[in-house]
PDB file of N, CA and C in Angstrom:
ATOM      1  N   UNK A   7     109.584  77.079 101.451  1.00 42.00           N
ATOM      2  CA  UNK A   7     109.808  77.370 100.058  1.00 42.00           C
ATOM      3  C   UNK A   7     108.489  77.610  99.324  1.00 42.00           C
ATOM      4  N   UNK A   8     107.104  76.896  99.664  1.00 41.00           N
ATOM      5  CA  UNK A   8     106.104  77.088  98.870  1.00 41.00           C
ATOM      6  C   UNK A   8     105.640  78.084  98.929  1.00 41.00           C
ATOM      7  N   UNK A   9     106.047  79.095 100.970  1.00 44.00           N
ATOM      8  CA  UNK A   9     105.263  80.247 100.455  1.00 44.00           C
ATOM      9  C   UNK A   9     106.047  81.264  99.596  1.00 44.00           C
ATOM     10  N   UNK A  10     107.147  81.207  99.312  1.00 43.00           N
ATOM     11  CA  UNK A  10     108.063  82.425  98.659  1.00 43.00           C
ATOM     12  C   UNK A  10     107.865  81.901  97.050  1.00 43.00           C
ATOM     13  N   UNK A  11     107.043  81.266  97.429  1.00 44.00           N
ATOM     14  CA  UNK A  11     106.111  80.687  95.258  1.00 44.00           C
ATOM     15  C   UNK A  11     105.350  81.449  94.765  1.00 44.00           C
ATOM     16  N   UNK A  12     104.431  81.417  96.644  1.00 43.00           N
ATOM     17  CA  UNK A  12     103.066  82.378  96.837  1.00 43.00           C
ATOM     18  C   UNK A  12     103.154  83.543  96.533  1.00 43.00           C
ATOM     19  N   UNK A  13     104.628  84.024  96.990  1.00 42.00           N
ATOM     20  CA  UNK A  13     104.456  85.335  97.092  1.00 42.00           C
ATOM     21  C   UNK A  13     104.983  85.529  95.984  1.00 42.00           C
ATOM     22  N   UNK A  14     105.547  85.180  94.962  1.00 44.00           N
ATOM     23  CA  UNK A  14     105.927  85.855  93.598  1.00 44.00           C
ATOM     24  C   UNK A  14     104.918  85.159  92.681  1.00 44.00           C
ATOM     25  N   UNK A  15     104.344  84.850  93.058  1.00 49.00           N
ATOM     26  CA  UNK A  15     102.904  84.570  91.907  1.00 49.00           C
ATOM     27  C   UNK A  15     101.672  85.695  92.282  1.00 49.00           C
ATOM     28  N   UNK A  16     101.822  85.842  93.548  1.00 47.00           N
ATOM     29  CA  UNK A  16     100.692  87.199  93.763  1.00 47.00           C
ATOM     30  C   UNK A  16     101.408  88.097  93.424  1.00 47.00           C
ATOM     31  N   UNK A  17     102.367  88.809  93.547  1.00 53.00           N
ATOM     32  CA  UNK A  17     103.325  89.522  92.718  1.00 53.00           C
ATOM     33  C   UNK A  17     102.993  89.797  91.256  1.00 53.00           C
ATOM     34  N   UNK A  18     103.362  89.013  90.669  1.00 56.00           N
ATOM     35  CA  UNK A  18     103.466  88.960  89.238  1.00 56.00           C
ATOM     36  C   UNK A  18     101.836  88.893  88.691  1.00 56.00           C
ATOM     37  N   UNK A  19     100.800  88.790  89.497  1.00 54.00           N
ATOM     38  CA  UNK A  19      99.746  88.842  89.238  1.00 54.00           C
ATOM     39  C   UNK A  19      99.351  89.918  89.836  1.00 54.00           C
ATOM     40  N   UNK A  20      99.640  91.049  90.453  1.00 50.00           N
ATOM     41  CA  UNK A  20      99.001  92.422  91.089  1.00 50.00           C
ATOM     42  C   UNK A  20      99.604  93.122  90.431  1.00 50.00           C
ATOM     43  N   UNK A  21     101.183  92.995  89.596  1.00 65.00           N
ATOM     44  CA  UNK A  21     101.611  93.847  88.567  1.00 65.00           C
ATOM     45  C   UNK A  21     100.761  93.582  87.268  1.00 65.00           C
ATOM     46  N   UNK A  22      99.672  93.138  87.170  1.00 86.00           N
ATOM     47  CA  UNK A  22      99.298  92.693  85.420  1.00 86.00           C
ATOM     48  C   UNK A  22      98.817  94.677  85.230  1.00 86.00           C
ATOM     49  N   UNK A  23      99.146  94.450  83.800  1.00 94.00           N
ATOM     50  CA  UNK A  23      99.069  95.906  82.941  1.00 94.00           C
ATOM     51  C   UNK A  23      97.319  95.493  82.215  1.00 94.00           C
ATOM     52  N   UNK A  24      96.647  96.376  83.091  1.00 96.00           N
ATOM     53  CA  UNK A  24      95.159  96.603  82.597  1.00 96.00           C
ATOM     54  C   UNK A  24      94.801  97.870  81.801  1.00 96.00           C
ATOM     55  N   UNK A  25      94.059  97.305  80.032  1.00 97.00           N
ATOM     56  CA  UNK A  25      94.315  98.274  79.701  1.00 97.00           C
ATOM     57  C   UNK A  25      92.498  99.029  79.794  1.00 97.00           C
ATOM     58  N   UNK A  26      92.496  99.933  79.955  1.00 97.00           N
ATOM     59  CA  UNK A  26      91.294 101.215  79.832  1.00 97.00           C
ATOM     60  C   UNK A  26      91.256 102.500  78.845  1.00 97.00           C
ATOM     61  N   UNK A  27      90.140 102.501  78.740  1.00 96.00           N
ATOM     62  CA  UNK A  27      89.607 103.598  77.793  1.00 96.00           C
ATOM     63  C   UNK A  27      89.326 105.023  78.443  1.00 96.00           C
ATOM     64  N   UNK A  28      88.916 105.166  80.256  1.00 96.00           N
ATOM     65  CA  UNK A  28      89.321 106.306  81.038  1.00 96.00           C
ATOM     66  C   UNK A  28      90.139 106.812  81.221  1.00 96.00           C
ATOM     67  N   UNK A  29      90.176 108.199  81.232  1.00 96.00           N
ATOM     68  CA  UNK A  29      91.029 109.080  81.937  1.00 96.00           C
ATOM     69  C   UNK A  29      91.711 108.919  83.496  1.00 96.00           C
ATOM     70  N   UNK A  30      90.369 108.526  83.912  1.00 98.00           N
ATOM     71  CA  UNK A  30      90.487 108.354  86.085  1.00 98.00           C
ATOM     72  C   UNK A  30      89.851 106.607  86.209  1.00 98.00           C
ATOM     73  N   UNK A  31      90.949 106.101  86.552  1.00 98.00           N
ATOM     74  CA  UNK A  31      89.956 104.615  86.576  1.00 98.00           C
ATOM     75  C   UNK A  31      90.104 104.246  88.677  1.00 98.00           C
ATOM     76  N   UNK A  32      89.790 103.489  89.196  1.00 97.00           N
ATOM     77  CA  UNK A  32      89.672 102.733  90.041  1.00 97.00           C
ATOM     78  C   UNK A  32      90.076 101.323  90.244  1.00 97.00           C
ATOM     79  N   UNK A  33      91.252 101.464  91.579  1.00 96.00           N
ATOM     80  CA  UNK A  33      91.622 100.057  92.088  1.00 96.00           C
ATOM     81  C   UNK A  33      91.601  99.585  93.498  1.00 96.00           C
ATOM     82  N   UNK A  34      90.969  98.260  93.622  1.00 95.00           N
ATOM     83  CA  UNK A  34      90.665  97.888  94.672  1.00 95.00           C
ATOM     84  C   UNK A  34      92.016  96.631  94.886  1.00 95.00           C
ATOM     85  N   UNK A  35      92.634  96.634  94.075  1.00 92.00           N
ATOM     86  CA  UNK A  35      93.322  94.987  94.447  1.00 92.00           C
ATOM     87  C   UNK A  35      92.816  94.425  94.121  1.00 92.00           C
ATOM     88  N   UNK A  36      90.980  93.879  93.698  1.00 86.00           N
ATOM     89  CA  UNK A  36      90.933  92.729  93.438  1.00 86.00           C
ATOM     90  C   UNK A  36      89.727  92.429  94.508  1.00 86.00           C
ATOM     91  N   UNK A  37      90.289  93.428  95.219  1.00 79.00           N
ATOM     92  CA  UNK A  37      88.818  93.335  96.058  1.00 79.00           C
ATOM     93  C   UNK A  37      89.140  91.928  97.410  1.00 79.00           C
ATOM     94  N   UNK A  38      87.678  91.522  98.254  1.00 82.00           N
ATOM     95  CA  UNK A  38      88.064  90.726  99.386  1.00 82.00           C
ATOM     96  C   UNK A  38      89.309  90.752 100.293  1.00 82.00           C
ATOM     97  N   UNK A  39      89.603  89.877 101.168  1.00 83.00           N
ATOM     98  CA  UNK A  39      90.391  89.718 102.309  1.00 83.00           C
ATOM     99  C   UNK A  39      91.937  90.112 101.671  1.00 83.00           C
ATOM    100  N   UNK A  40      92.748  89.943 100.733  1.00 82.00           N
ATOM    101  CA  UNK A  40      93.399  90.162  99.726  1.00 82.00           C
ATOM    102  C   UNK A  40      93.474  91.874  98.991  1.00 82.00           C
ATOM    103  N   UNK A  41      92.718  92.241  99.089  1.00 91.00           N
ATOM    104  CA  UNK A  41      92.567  93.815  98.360  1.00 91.00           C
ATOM    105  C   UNK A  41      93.020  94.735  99.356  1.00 91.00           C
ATOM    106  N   UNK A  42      92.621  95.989  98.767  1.00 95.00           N
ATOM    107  CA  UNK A  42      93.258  97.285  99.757  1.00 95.00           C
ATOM    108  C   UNK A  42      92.129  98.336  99.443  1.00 95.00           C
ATOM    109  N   UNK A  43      92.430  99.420 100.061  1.00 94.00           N
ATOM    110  CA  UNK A  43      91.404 100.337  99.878  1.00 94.00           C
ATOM    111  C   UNK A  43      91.422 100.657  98.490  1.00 94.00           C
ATOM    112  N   UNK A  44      89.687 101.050  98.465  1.00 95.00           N
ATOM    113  CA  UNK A  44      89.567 101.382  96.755  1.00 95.00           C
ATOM    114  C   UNK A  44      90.396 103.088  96.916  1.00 95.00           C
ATOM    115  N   UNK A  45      90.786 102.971  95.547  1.00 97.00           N
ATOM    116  CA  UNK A  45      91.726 104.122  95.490  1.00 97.00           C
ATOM    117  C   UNK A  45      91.044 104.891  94.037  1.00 97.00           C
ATOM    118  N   UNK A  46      91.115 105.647  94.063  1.00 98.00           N
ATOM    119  CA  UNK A  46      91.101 106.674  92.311  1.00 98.00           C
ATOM    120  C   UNK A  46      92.119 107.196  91.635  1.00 98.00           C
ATOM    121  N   UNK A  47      92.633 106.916  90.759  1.00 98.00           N
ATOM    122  CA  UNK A  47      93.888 107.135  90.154  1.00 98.00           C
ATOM    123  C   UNK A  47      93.612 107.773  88.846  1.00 98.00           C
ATOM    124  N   UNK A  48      94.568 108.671  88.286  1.00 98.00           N
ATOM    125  CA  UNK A  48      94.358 110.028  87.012  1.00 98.00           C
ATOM    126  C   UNK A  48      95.542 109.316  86.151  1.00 98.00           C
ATOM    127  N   UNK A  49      95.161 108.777  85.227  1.00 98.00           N
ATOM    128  CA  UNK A  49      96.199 108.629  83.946  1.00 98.00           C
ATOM    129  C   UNK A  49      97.016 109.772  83.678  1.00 98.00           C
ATOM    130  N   UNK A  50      98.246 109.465  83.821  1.00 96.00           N
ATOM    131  CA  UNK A  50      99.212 111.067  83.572  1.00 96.00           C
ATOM    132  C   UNK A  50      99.254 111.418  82.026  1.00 96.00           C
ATOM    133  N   UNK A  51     100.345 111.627  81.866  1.00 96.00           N
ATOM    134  CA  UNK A  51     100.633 112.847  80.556  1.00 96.00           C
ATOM    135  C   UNK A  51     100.769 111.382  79.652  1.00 96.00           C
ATOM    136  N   UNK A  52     101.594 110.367  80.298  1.00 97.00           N
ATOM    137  CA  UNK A  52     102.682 109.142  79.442  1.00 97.00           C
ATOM    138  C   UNK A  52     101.122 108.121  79.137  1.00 97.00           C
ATOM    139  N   UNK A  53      99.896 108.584  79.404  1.00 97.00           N
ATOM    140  CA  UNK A  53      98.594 107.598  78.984  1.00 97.00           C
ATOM    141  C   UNK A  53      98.999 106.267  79.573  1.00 97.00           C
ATOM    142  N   UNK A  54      99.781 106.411  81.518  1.00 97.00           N
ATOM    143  CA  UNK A  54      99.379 105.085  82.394  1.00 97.00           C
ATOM    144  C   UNK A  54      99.176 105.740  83.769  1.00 97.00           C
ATOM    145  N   UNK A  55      98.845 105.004  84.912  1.00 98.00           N
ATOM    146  CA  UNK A  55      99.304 105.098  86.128  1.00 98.00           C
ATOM    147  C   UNK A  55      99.367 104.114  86.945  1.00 98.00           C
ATOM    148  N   UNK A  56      99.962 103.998  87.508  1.00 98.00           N
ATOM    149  CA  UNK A  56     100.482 102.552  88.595  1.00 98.00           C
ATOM    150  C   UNK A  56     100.227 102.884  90.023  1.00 98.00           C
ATOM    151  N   UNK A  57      99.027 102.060  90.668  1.00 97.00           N
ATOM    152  CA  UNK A  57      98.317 101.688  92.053  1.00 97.00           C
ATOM    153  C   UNK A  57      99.374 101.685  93.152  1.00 97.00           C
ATOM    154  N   UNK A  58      99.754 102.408  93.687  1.00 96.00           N
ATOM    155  CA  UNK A  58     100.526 102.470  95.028  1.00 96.00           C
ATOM    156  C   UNK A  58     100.463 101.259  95.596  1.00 96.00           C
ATOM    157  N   UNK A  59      99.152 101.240  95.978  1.00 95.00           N
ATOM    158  CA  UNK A  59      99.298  99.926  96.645  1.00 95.00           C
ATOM    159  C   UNK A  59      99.696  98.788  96.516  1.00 95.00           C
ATOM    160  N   UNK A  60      99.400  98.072  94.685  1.00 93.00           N
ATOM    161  CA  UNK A  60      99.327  97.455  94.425  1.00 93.00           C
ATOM    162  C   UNK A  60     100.233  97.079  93.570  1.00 93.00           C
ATOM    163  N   UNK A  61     100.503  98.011  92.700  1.00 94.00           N
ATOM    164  CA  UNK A  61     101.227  98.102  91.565  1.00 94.00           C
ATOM    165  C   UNK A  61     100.742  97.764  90.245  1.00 94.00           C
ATOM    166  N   UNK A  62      99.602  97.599  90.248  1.00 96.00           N
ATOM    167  CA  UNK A  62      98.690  97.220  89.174  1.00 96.00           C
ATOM    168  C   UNK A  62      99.021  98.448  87.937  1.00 96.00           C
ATOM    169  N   UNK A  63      98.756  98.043  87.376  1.00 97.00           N
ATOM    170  CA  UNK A  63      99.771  99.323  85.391  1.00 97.00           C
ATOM    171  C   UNK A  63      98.236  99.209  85.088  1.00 97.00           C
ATOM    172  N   UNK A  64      98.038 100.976  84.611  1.00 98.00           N
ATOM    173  CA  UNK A  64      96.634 101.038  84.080  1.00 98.00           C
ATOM    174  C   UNK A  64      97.126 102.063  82.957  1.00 98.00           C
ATOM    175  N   UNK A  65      96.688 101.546  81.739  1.00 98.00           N
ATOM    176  CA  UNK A  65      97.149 101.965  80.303  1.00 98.00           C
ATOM    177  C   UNK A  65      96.404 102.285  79.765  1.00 98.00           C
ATOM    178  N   UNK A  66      96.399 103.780  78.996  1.00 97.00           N
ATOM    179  CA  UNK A  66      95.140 103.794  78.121  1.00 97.00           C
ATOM    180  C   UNK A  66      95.147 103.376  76.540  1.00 97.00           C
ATOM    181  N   UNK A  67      94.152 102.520  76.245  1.00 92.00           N
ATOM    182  CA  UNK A  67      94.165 101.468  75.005  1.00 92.00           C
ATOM    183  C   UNK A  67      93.888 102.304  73.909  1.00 92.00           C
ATOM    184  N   UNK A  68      94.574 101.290  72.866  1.00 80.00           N
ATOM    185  CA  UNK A  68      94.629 102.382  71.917  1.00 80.00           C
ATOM    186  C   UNK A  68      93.475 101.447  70.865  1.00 80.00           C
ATOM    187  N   UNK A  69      93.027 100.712  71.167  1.00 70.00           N
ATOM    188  CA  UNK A  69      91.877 100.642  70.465  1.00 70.00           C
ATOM    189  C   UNK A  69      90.016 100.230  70.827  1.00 70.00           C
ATOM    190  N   UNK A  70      89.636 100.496  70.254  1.00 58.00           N
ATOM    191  CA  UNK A  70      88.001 100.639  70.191  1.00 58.00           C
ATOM    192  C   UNK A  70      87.298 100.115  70.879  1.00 58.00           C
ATOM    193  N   UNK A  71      88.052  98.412  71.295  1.00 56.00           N
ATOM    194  CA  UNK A  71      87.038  97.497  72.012  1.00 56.00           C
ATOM    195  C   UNK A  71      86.890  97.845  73.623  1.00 56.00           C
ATOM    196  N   UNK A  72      87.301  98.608  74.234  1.00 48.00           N
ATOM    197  CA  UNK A  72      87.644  98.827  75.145  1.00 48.00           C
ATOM    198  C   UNK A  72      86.978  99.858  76.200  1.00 48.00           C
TER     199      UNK A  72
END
């Protein structure tokens, strides 16, 4: 049972919605033993795109600090 905890907490943590100020950003997973190949991904028309691998949500922010 503890690992099917594991696995919906890494889950729900490789879906987090990261937001960016690029057009083309880059995802590794997170990187180390855990990650996947770095990938390059193009924000579409809808200003997101979502990591194949990973599923990581990359949004483009709509404000300044970013």
């Amino acid at each position: 049972m503890s690992n099917q905890e594991n696995m919906s907490e890494a889950t729900a943590e490789d879906m987090a919605v990261i937001p960016t100020s690029q057009h083309r950003v880059s995802c590794n997973g997170g990187g180390g033993a855990l990650g996947h190949p770095l990938v390059w991904l193009t924000l579409g028309t809808d200003d997101k795109v979502v990591c194949p691998y990973c599923s990581r949500t990359f949004v483009k922010s709509t404000s300044d600090n970013s």
